[in-house]
XYZ file of C-alpha atoms in Angstrom:
308
model
C 63.153 14.338 -118.440
C 63.294 12.158 -115.553
C 64.088 15.626 -113.891
C 61.170 17.083 -115.442
C 59.345 13.962 -113.773
C 60.662 13.966 -110.437
C 59.645 17.336 -110.017
C 56.237 16.344 -111.057
C 56.160 13.911 -108.659
C 57.475 16.508 -105.723
C 54.680 19.330 -106.242
C 51.760 16.582 -106.478
C 53.029 14.981 -102.978
C 53.871 18.857 -101.470
C 49.800 19.047 -102.422
C 49.053 15.618 -101.449
C 50.702 16.975 -97.945
C 49.099 20.261 -97.587
C 45.815 19.628 -98.939
C 46.207 16.133 -95.936
C 46.706 18.150 -92.884
C 44.075 21.100 -93.560
C 41.096 18.585 -93.633
C 42.899 16.859 -90.586
C 42.993 20.329 -89.470
C 40.109 21.266 -89.889
C 38.732 17.812 -88.374
C 40.651 18.020 -85.446
C 38.648 21.627 -85.227
C 35.329 20.402 -85.953
C 35.839 17.303 -82.834
C 37.198 20.334 -80.847
C 33.637 22.652 -81.151
C 31.803 19.403 -81.077
C 33.250 18.840 -77.764
C 33.380 22.761 -76.753
C 28.976 22.594 -77.605
C 28.637 19.619 -75.450
C 30.976 21.071 -72.397
C 28.664 23.812 -72.652
C 25.080 21.794 -72.509
C 25.831 19.833 -70.117
C 26.648 23.012 -67.991
C 23.833 24.862 -69.324
C 21.121 21.708 -68.651
C 22.900 21.255 -64.766
C 22.357 25.154 -64.327
C 18.874 24.546 -65.203
C 17.808 21.897 -62.607
C 20.382 23.769 -59.600
C 18.502 26.512 -60.739
C 15.290 25.304 -60.584
C 15.274 23.719 -56.951
C 17.390 24.645 -53.895
C 19.696 22.402 -52.214
C 22.433 19.636 -53.912
C 22.887 18.999 -57.489
C 23.991 15.879 -56.670
C 23.603 12.960 -59.611
C 21.785 11.173 -57.019
C 19.762 13.966 -55.013
C 16.008 13.331 -54.170
C 14.042 16.040 -56.188
C 10.778 17.251 -53.744
C 8.280 19.405 -53.824
C 8.000 22.328 -51.404
C 5.173 24.647 -50.699
C 4.928 27.540 -48.795
C 2.017 28.751 -47.659
C 1.466 32.268 -49.396
C 1.038 34.691 -47.715
C 3.507 37.207 -49.549
C 4.529 37.504 -52.841
C 6.242 34.421 -54.525
C 9.084 37.386 -54.568
C 9.247 37.326 -51.576
C 8.974 34.040 -50.380
C 11.867 32.968 -52.564
C 13.758 35.523 -51.793
C 13.343 34.315 -47.992
C 13.126 31.037 -47.620
C 15.624 29.732 -50.844
C 18.792 29.994 -48.612
C 17.686 27.879 -44.977
C 16.438 25.963 -48.426
C 19.728 25.398 -49.763
C 21.603 24.439 -46.893
C 19.109 21.817 -45.763
C 18.536 20.338 -49.171
C 22.356 19.760 -49.257
C 23.258 18.451 -46.101
C 20.087 15.559 -46.778
C 20.683 14.894 -50.491
C 17.193 16.330 -51.000
C 16.707 18.980 -53.788
C 13.710 21.439 -53.430
C 11.675 22.568 -55.543
C 9.746 25.672 -54.370
C 6.153 24.488 -56.056
C 3.990 28.361 -54.945
C 0.647 28.016 -55.142
C -0.578 31.674 -56.560
C -3.139 32.150 -53.622
C -4.436 30.332 -50.885
C -7.479 28.447 -51.794
C -5.155 26.516 -54.487
C -2.387 26.343 -51.805
C -5.278 24.469 -49.435
C -6.578 22.020 -53.102
C -2.761 20.756 -53.346
C -2.584 19.456 -49.906
C -5.323 17.474 -50.081
C -4.687 16.794 -53.146
C -1.528 15.193 -50.862
C 0.574 16.879 -54.608
C 3.065 18.898 -52.562
C 6.094 16.593 -50.602
C 6.502 19.359 -48.126
C 5.097 22.304 -47.040
C 4.999 25.220 -44.679
C 1.761 25.526 -43.275
C -1.022 27.485 -40.845
C -1.800 25.167 -37.857
C -5.564 24.468 -38.967
C -4.532 23.520 -42.224
C -2.374 21.122 -40.650
C -5.895 19.823 -38.863
C -7.255 19.125 -42.395
C -5.050 16.765 -44.303
C -4.030 15.923 -40.947
C -3.751 12.427 -42.700
C -1.869 13.329 -45.604
C 0.548 15.406 -43.697
C 2.464 15.139 -40.078
C 4.231 18.471 -38.890
C 8.012 18.128 -38.154
C 9.405 21.599 -37.166
C 7.615 24.819 -35.514
C 8.304 27.741 -33.917
C 9.555 26.786 -30.314
C 8.497 30.316 -29.104
C 6.460 32.399 -31.115
C 2.774 31.839 -30.852
C 0.296 33.069 -33.630
C -2.432 35.343 -32.850
C -4.717 37.160 -34.989
C -5.265 40.845 -35.574
C -7.420 43.337 -36.508
C -5.531 46.401 -38.012
C -7.655 49.631 -38.431
C -5.807 52.550 -40.430
C -4.048 55.546 -37.570
C -6.223 58.279 -39.309
C -9.332 56.522 -38.954
C -11.527 57.478 -35.872
C -11.955 53.981 -35.477
C -11.480 52.896 -31.982
C -13.973 50.292 -30.758
C -14.265 46.884 -32.734
C -18.447 48.073 -32.812
C -17.324 49.434 -35.217
C -16.251 47.167 -37.797
C -20.386 46.895 -37.857
C -21.264 46.520 -41.906
C -18.589 47.960 -42.633
C -15.978 46.056 -44.490
C -13.026 43.528 -43.163
C -10.419 42.805 -45.724
C -9.104 39.467 -45.664
C -6.156 36.419 -47.216
C -8.563 33.891 -47.665
C -11.646 32.425 -45.935
C -9.422 29.721 -44.306
C -6.284 31.834 -43.014
C -6.021 30.258 -39.580
C -5.604 33.297 -37.183
C -6.440 36.083 -40.157
C -9.525 34.973 -40.599
C -11.252 31.623 -38.651
C -10.945 32.830 -34.873
C -11.128 36.295 -36.333
C -14.943 35.692 -38.094
C -15.119 32.822 -34.867
C -14.762 36.640 -32.502
C -17.136 38.792 -34.150
C -19.580 35.738 -34.877
C -19.498 35.972 -31.118
C -20.192 39.579 -30.427
C -22.400 39.522 -33.090
C -20.935 41.796 -35.388
C -21.675 41.496 -39.095
C -19.441 42.931 -41.762
C -18.709 42.344 -44.986
C -15.567 39.915 -46.516
C -13.044 41.496 -48.932
C -10.779 38.486 -49.190
C -7.404 40.024 -51.176
C -5.300 36.757 -51.220
C -2.121 37.802 -48.540
C -1.532 39.562 -45.538
C -0.194 42.082 -47.548
C -2.713 42.944 -49.286
C -4.880 43.200 -46.190
C -2.667 45.842 -44.796
C -1.549 47.888 -47.532
C -5.543 47.675 -48.622
C -5.839 48.719 -44.769
C -3.202 51.457 -45.230
C -4.621 53.127 -48.545
C -8.446 53.339 -47.320
C -9.103 54.656 -43.652
C -13.011 53.368 -43.886
C -11.870 49.815 -43.881
C -10.358 47.546 -41.446
C -8.538 44.348 -42.098
C -7.670 40.658 -39.866
C -3.993 39.136 -40.044
C -1.919 37.908 -37.309
C 1.558 39.249 -35.471
C 3.801 37.562 -37.197
C 3.519 38.959 -40.978
C 2.577 42.026 -39.546
C 5.661 42.592 -37.560
C 7.282 40.845 -41.344
C 6.818 43.792 -42.499
C 8.406 47.722 -43.136
C 8.599 50.238 -40.187
C 6.714 52.678 -42.628
C 3.684 50.672 -43.399
C 3.427 49.587 -40.284
C 3.356 52.786 -38.584
C 0.026 54.116 -40.956
C -1.597 50.882 -38.864
C -3.011 50.180 -35.494
C -3.641 46.631 -33.812
C -7.750 46.919 -32.372
C -7.995 43.805 -31.823
C -5.393 40.758 -31.002
C -6.977 36.739 -30.393
C -5.269 34.337 -27.612
C -2.536 32.663 -29.120
C -1.372 28.964 -30.805
C 0.803 26.589 -31.595
C 2.842 28.780 -35.295
C 2.744 27.974 -38.523
C 4.088 23.664 -38.678
C 6.614 22.450 -41.154
C 5.539 19.444 -42.620
C 6.365 16.495 -45.143
C 4.177 14.101 -46.923
C 3.644 11.115 -44.588
C 4.063 9.412 -48.227
C 7.527 9.707 -47.787
C 10.518 7.135 -46.393
C 10.936 8.277 -42.496
C 14.568 7.872 -42.701
C 14.008 10.877 -45.168
C 11.737 12.221 -43.453
C 13.362 12.436 -40.259
C 17.089 13.516 -41.837
C 15.163 16.824 -42.714
C 13.968 16.850 -38.821
C 17.275 16.488 -37.305
C 19.124 18.922 -40.163
C 16.953 21.663 -39.325
C 17.574 20.932 -35.543
C 20.774 21.345 -36.413
C 21.353 24.013 -38.353
C 19.746 26.071 -35.949
C 22.670 24.986 -33.319
C 25.260 26.520 -35.525
C 25.349 30.667 -34.702
C 27.142 30.918 -38.167
C 24.271 30.037 -40.244
C 21.713 32.105 -38.009
C 21.228 34.473 -40.030
C 19.564 31.639 -41.805
C 16.676 31.589 -40.002
C 15.771 35.724 -39.948
C 13.850 36.222 -42.790
C 11.574 32.736 -41.960
C 8.760 31.591 -39.726
C 10.595 29.527 -37.929
C 13.332 31.982 -35.462
C 14.266 28.841 -33.154
C 12.970 25.601 -34.680
C 11.703 22.931 -32.153
C 10.678 19.171 -32.986
C 6.742 19.459 -33.604
C 4.137 17.176 -32.708
C 0.339 17.134 -33.565
C -1.337 15.590 -30.860
C 0.610 18.305 -28.536
C 0.906 21.384 -30.702
C -2.616 20.878 -33.037
C -4.967 18.131 -31.978
C -7.155 20.781 -30.119
C -7.429 23.435 -32.431
C -10.242 20.434 -33.692
C -12.464 21.811 -30.347
C -12.908 25.914 -31.579
C -15.457 25.158 -32.876
C -13.868 26.928 -36.147
C -15.519 24.311 -38.778
C -18.551 25.965 -39.382
C -16.643 28.945 -40.016
C -13.756 27.135 -43.304
C -14.625 27.442 -46.967
């Protein structure tokens, strides 16, 4: 009888031990799974943050909005500027969130509202919003000129032939492409039908497709187009040159931060191994920009009558 009770006790103990081990194993497995899920969520969240802004991914990095005047498609702007912004942001402990506007007028509204921290804007935009933004970087050598292009297969050989015809323009307040060219045509008493097509890319492609059209653009964007497209176009007229687009900072930002970003631009430009970062942006040789020296004189060109 005693042996039977001992055997039963052993069986109960064994079952209890087995059940305990199963429970513990299940609990450990649950804890491991929960930890793995937490780590996955952190990585996923970090990836989202990093993916949305260019630069430092440090928890202490400052998030700043940045917008680039939409002369090209948003996808092209993103691919052209992202590598340089990433390098600047890492050194400045800033993460730049690209706030790309769909059109030049919407870009202008954002500037006037002061809702963007840093912006690459056209020279006359800088005049329009100088109380809110200060230019900090511009290109050393490249001057910006307005151009009027024609289809190479057309019979247009004189600017006077534009009289009464359609002129494709990116936007009313595009500095060289629209304001300078319209001012010149006004002086020559040439009337035309403006058609605003949002970007410089659209201007050049529209003229290439239709030999009856002419289009307003700028030397810098024209030179960045592919050879095949440019081979279908001729430059009929070119304006005087002016200091090109500045990279500007909102004046309300900390002065130390603005100066640091400016210094980093100039430092990167001195490093030969990073020269490729400037290949696709419109500031090949960065130098300090100065409003009084570079852009103030644009106020005296009489362009305000053409601003819309």
